[in-house]
Amino acid sequence: MSLPHAILTALLEKPSSGLELTRRFDRSIGYFWSATHQQIYRELGKLEREGLIRALPTETPARGQKKEYEVLSGGRAELARWTATPQDPRPLRDPLPLRLRSAAVVGTEGIAEDLSRHLALHREQLATYQDIEKRDFPPEKNSEADRLQHAVLRAGIDLERFWVDWLERTLTELD
């Protein structure tokens, strides 16, 4: 996934300013695709120059006033093209398994404590995702769009369950 496509997706869901996008990234897309405030603003400028989005007209233009952006037809077409393009899975690039492999060579000092810290963080993230699922996906919310968004959330839940299970097992094996 790329940041421009994440921004196009978010703007198609709801026209927003850069600040609003940053907040929305923190609450949703940011769980699986993070971006800083500066990256979002830089990408908004690129997308606007490429004619994929535009700043909505304001009634009283003023310097420093926040711009709200919407996706143009070219942006929608680009997102549809990208969505339909097959992509191969990418390998997980988390440093924790590499650190364990390195610990096997240089020693395990501090590893158990850090694994415990990771376990607590993944349990917390799992609880957050489960709370979001209860709040945002009741059984009656069953449109195709809802099912796709729920599938993304379930992927996050399943990934956090994997990490919790793996970390618990690894910590047990280290004892």
Short mmCIF file of C-alpha atoms in Angstrom, two decimals:
data_model
loop_
_atom_site.label_atom_id
_atom_site.label_comp_id
_atom_site.label_asym_id
_atom_site.label_seq_id
_atom_site.Cartn_x
_atom_site.Cartn_y
_atom_site.Cartn_z
CA MET A 1 0.00 0.00 0.00
CA SER A 2 1.21 3.48 -0.61
CA LEU A 3 0.49 6.70 1.15
CA PRO A 4 -1.12 8.38 -1.88
CA HIS A 5 -3.61 5.52 -2.13
CA ALA A 6 -4.33 5.63 1.60
CA ILE A 7 -5.04 9.37 1.30
CA LEU A 8 -7.24 8.91 -1.77
CA THR A 9 -9.20 6.24 0.10
CA ALA A 10 -9.66 8.47 3.14
CA LEU A 11 -10.72 11.46 1.01
CA LEU A 12 -13.24 9.38 -0.92
CA GLU A 13 -14.73 8.31 2.39
CA LYS A 14 -14.97 11.96 3.45
CA PRO A 15 -13.45 15.19 2.09
CA SER A 16 -11.04 16.46 4.75
CA SER A 17 -8.30 18.90 5.57
CA GLY A 18 -4.73 17.75 6.18
CA LEU A 19 -5.23 18.04 9.93
CA GLU A 20 -8.46 16.03 9.78
CA LEU A 21 -6.68 13.38 7.68
CA THR A 22 -3.91 13.15 10.27
CA ARG A 23 -6.50 12.63 13.01
CA ARG A 24 -8.34 10.03 10.94
CA PHE A 25 -5.08 8.21 10.24
CA ASP A 26 -4.45 8.07 13.98
CA ARG A 27 -7.90 6.53 14.57
CA SER A 28 -8.22 4.10 11.66
CA ILE A 29 -5.88 3.76 8.69
CA GLY A 30 -2.92 4.43 10.96
CA TYR A 31 -3.42 1.05 12.61
CA PHE A 32 -2.02 -0.57 9.47
CA TRP A 33 -0.48 2.28 7.45
CA SER A 34 1.08 5.11 9.41
CA ALA A 35 2.07 8.55 8.21
CA THR A 36 3.25 11.70 9.89
CA HIS A 37 1.50 15.04 9.62
CA GLN A 38 4.30 16.28 7.34
CA GLN A 39 4.10 13.23 5.06
CA ILE A 40 0.35 13.68 4.66
CA TYR A 41 0.69 17.39 3.79
CA ARG A 42 3.52 16.69 1.35
CA GLU A 43 1.46 13.98 -0.34
CA LEU A 44 -1.63 16.21 -0.53
CA GLY A 45 0.45 18.74 -2.45
CA LYS A 46 1.67 16.07 -4.89
CA LEU A 47 -1.82 14.68 -5.41
CA GLU A 48 -3.16 18.18 -6.06
CA ARG A 49 -0.36 18.98 -8.56
CA GLU A 50 -1.08 15.67 -10.35
CA GLY A 51 -4.75 16.65 -10.68
CA LEU A 52 -5.99 13.73 -8.56
CA ILE A 53 -7.48 15.90 -5.79
CA ARG A 54 -8.46 19.52 -5.39
CA ALA A 55 -8.95 21.91 -2.54
CA LEU A 56 -12.63 22.69 -2.13
CA PRO A 57 -13.49 26.33 -2.79
CA THR A 58 -14.11 28.41 0.31
CA GLU A 59 -16.52 31.31 0.65
CA THR A 60 -13.92 33.63 2.17
CA PRO A 61 -10.39 32.77 1.07
CA ALA A 62 -7.86 33.70 3.71
CA ARG A 63 -4.17 33.10 4.11
CA GLY A 64 -3.52 30.27 6.54
CA GLN A 65 -7.07 28.95 6.32
CA LYS A 66 -7.20 25.16 6.29
CA LYS A 67 -7.92 23.60 2.93
CA GLU A 68 -10.38 20.77 2.64
CA TYR A 69 -9.67 18.34 -0.19
CA GLU A 70 -11.82 16.12 -2.37
CA VAL A 71 -10.90 13.43 -4.89
CA LEU A 72 -11.33 14.21 -8.58
CA SER A 73 -12.29 11.66 -11.25
CA GLY A 74 -8.60 11.05 -12.06
CA GLY A 75 -7.93 10.24 -8.40
CA ARG A 76 -10.85 7.82 -8.26
CA ALA A 77 -9.59 6.16 -11.48
CA GLU A 78 -6.06 5.87 -10.06
CA LEU A 79 -7.37 4.29 -6.86
CA ALA A 80 -9.53 1.86 -8.86
CA ARG A 81 -6.54 0.97 -11.07
CA TRP A 82 -4.32 0.39 -8.04
CA THR A 83 -7.01 -1.61 -6.20
CA ALA A 84 -7.48 -3.91 -9.21
CA THR A 85 -3.74 -4.47 -9.77
CA PRO A 86 -2.56 -7.81 -8.35
CA GLN A 87 0.20 -7.58 -5.77
CA ASP A 88 2.26 -10.34 -4.20
CA PRO A 89 2.39 -10.71 -0.42
CA ARG A 90 5.29 -8.96 1.24
CA PRO A 91 7.44 -10.54 3.91
CA LEU A 92 6.99 -9.36 7.47
CA ARG A 93 9.72 -6.86 8.34
CA ASP A 94 9.45 -6.64 12.08
CA PRO A 95 12.79 -6.32 13.88
CA LEU A 96 11.74 -8.53 16.82
CA PRO A 97 12.30 -11.92 15.11
CA LEU A 98 15.63 -10.66 13.79
CA ARG A 99 16.59 -9.55 17.31
CA LEU A 100 15.80 -13.05 18.61
CA ARG A 101 17.92 -14.58 15.88
CA SER A 102 20.73 -12.22 16.86
CA ALA A 103 20.25 -13.05 20.56
CA ALA A 104 20.85 -16.68 19.68
CA VAL A 105 24.33 -15.62 18.57
CA VAL A 106 25.31 -12.92 21.08
CA GLY A 107 23.25 -13.77 24.15
CA THR A 108 19.74 -13.26 25.48
CA GLU A 109 20.32 -10.55 28.07
CA GLY A 110 17.24 -8.33 28.27
CA ILE A 111 15.28 -10.31 25.67
CA ALA A 112 12.71 -11.84 28.06
CA GLU A 113 11.88 -8.43 29.50
CA ASP A 114 11.43 -6.94 26.07
CA LEU A 115 9.30 -9.88 24.93
CA SER A 116 7.09 -9.31 27.99
CA ARG A 117 6.81 -5.63 27.08
CA HIS A 118 5.85 -6.55 23.50
CA LEU A 119 3.30 -9.02 24.83
CA ALA A 120 1.64 -6.31 26.93
CA LEU A 121 1.56 -3.93 23.95
CA HIS A 122 0.03 -6.54 21.64
CA ARG A 123 -2.57 -7.49 24.26
CA GLU A 124 -3.47 -3.81 24.55
CA GLN A 125 -3.74 -3.41 20.76
CA LEU A 126 -5.86 -6.56 20.53
CA ALA A 127 -8.24 -5.17 23.16
CA THR A 128 -8.45 -1.87 21.23
CA TYR A 129 -9.33 -3.69 18.00
CA GLN A 130 -11.91 -5.84 19.78
CA ASP A 131 -13.50 -2.70 21.27
CA ILE A 132 -13.64 -1.13 17.79
CA GLU A 133 -15.23 -4.30 16.43
CA LYS A 134 -17.95 -4.28 19.13
CA ARG A 135 -18.62 -0.56 18.62
CA ASP A 136 -18.45 -0.28 14.83
CA PHE A 137 -19.56 -3.65 13.46
CA PRO A 138 -22.87 -4.81 14.92
CA PRO A 139 -24.48 -7.76 13.07
CA GLU A 140 -26.95 -5.51 11.24
CA LYS A 141 -24.09 -3.52 9.67
CA ASN A 142 -23.68 -5.85 6.72
CA SER A 143 -23.26 -3.94 3.44
CA GLU A 144 -20.44 -4.95 1.12
CA ALA A 145 -18.42 -1.89 2.20
CA ASP A 146 -19.02 -2.76 5.87
CA ARG A 147 -17.90 -6.35 5.30
CA LEU A 148 -14.70 -5.19 3.58
CA GLN A 149 -13.89 -2.72 6.37
CA HIS A 150 -14.65 -5.40 8.96
CA ALA A 151 -12.31 -7.80 7.10
CA VAL A 152 -9.50 -5.25 7.47
CA LEU A 153 -10.20 -4.98 11.19
CA ARG A 154 -10.36 -8.78 11.56
CA ALA A 155 -6.94 -8.98 9.90
CA GLY A 156 -5.63 -6.67 12.61
CA ILE A 157 -7.33 -8.76 15.30
CA ASP A 158 -5.91 -11.97 13.87
CA LEU A 159 -2.44 -10.48 13.60
CA GLU A 160 -2.53 -9.30 17.21
CA ARG A 161 -3.75 -12.76 18.30
CA PHE A 162 -0.82 -14.27 16.42
CA TRP A 163 1.65 -11.99 18.22
CA VAL A 164 0.08 -12.65 21.63
CA ASP A 165 0.15 -16.43 21.09
CA TRP A 166 3.67 -16.40 19.66
CA LEU A 167 5.06 -14.18 22.42
CA GLU A 168 3.41 -16.25 25.18
CA ARG A 169 4.84 -19.45 23.65
CA THR A 170 8.29 -17.92 23.17
CA LEU A 171 8.40 -16.62 26.74
CA THR A 172 7.38 -20.06 28.04
CA GLU A 173 10.13 -21.70 25.98
CA LEU A 174 12.72 -19.24 27.33
CA ASP A 175 11.84 -20.03 30.98
#
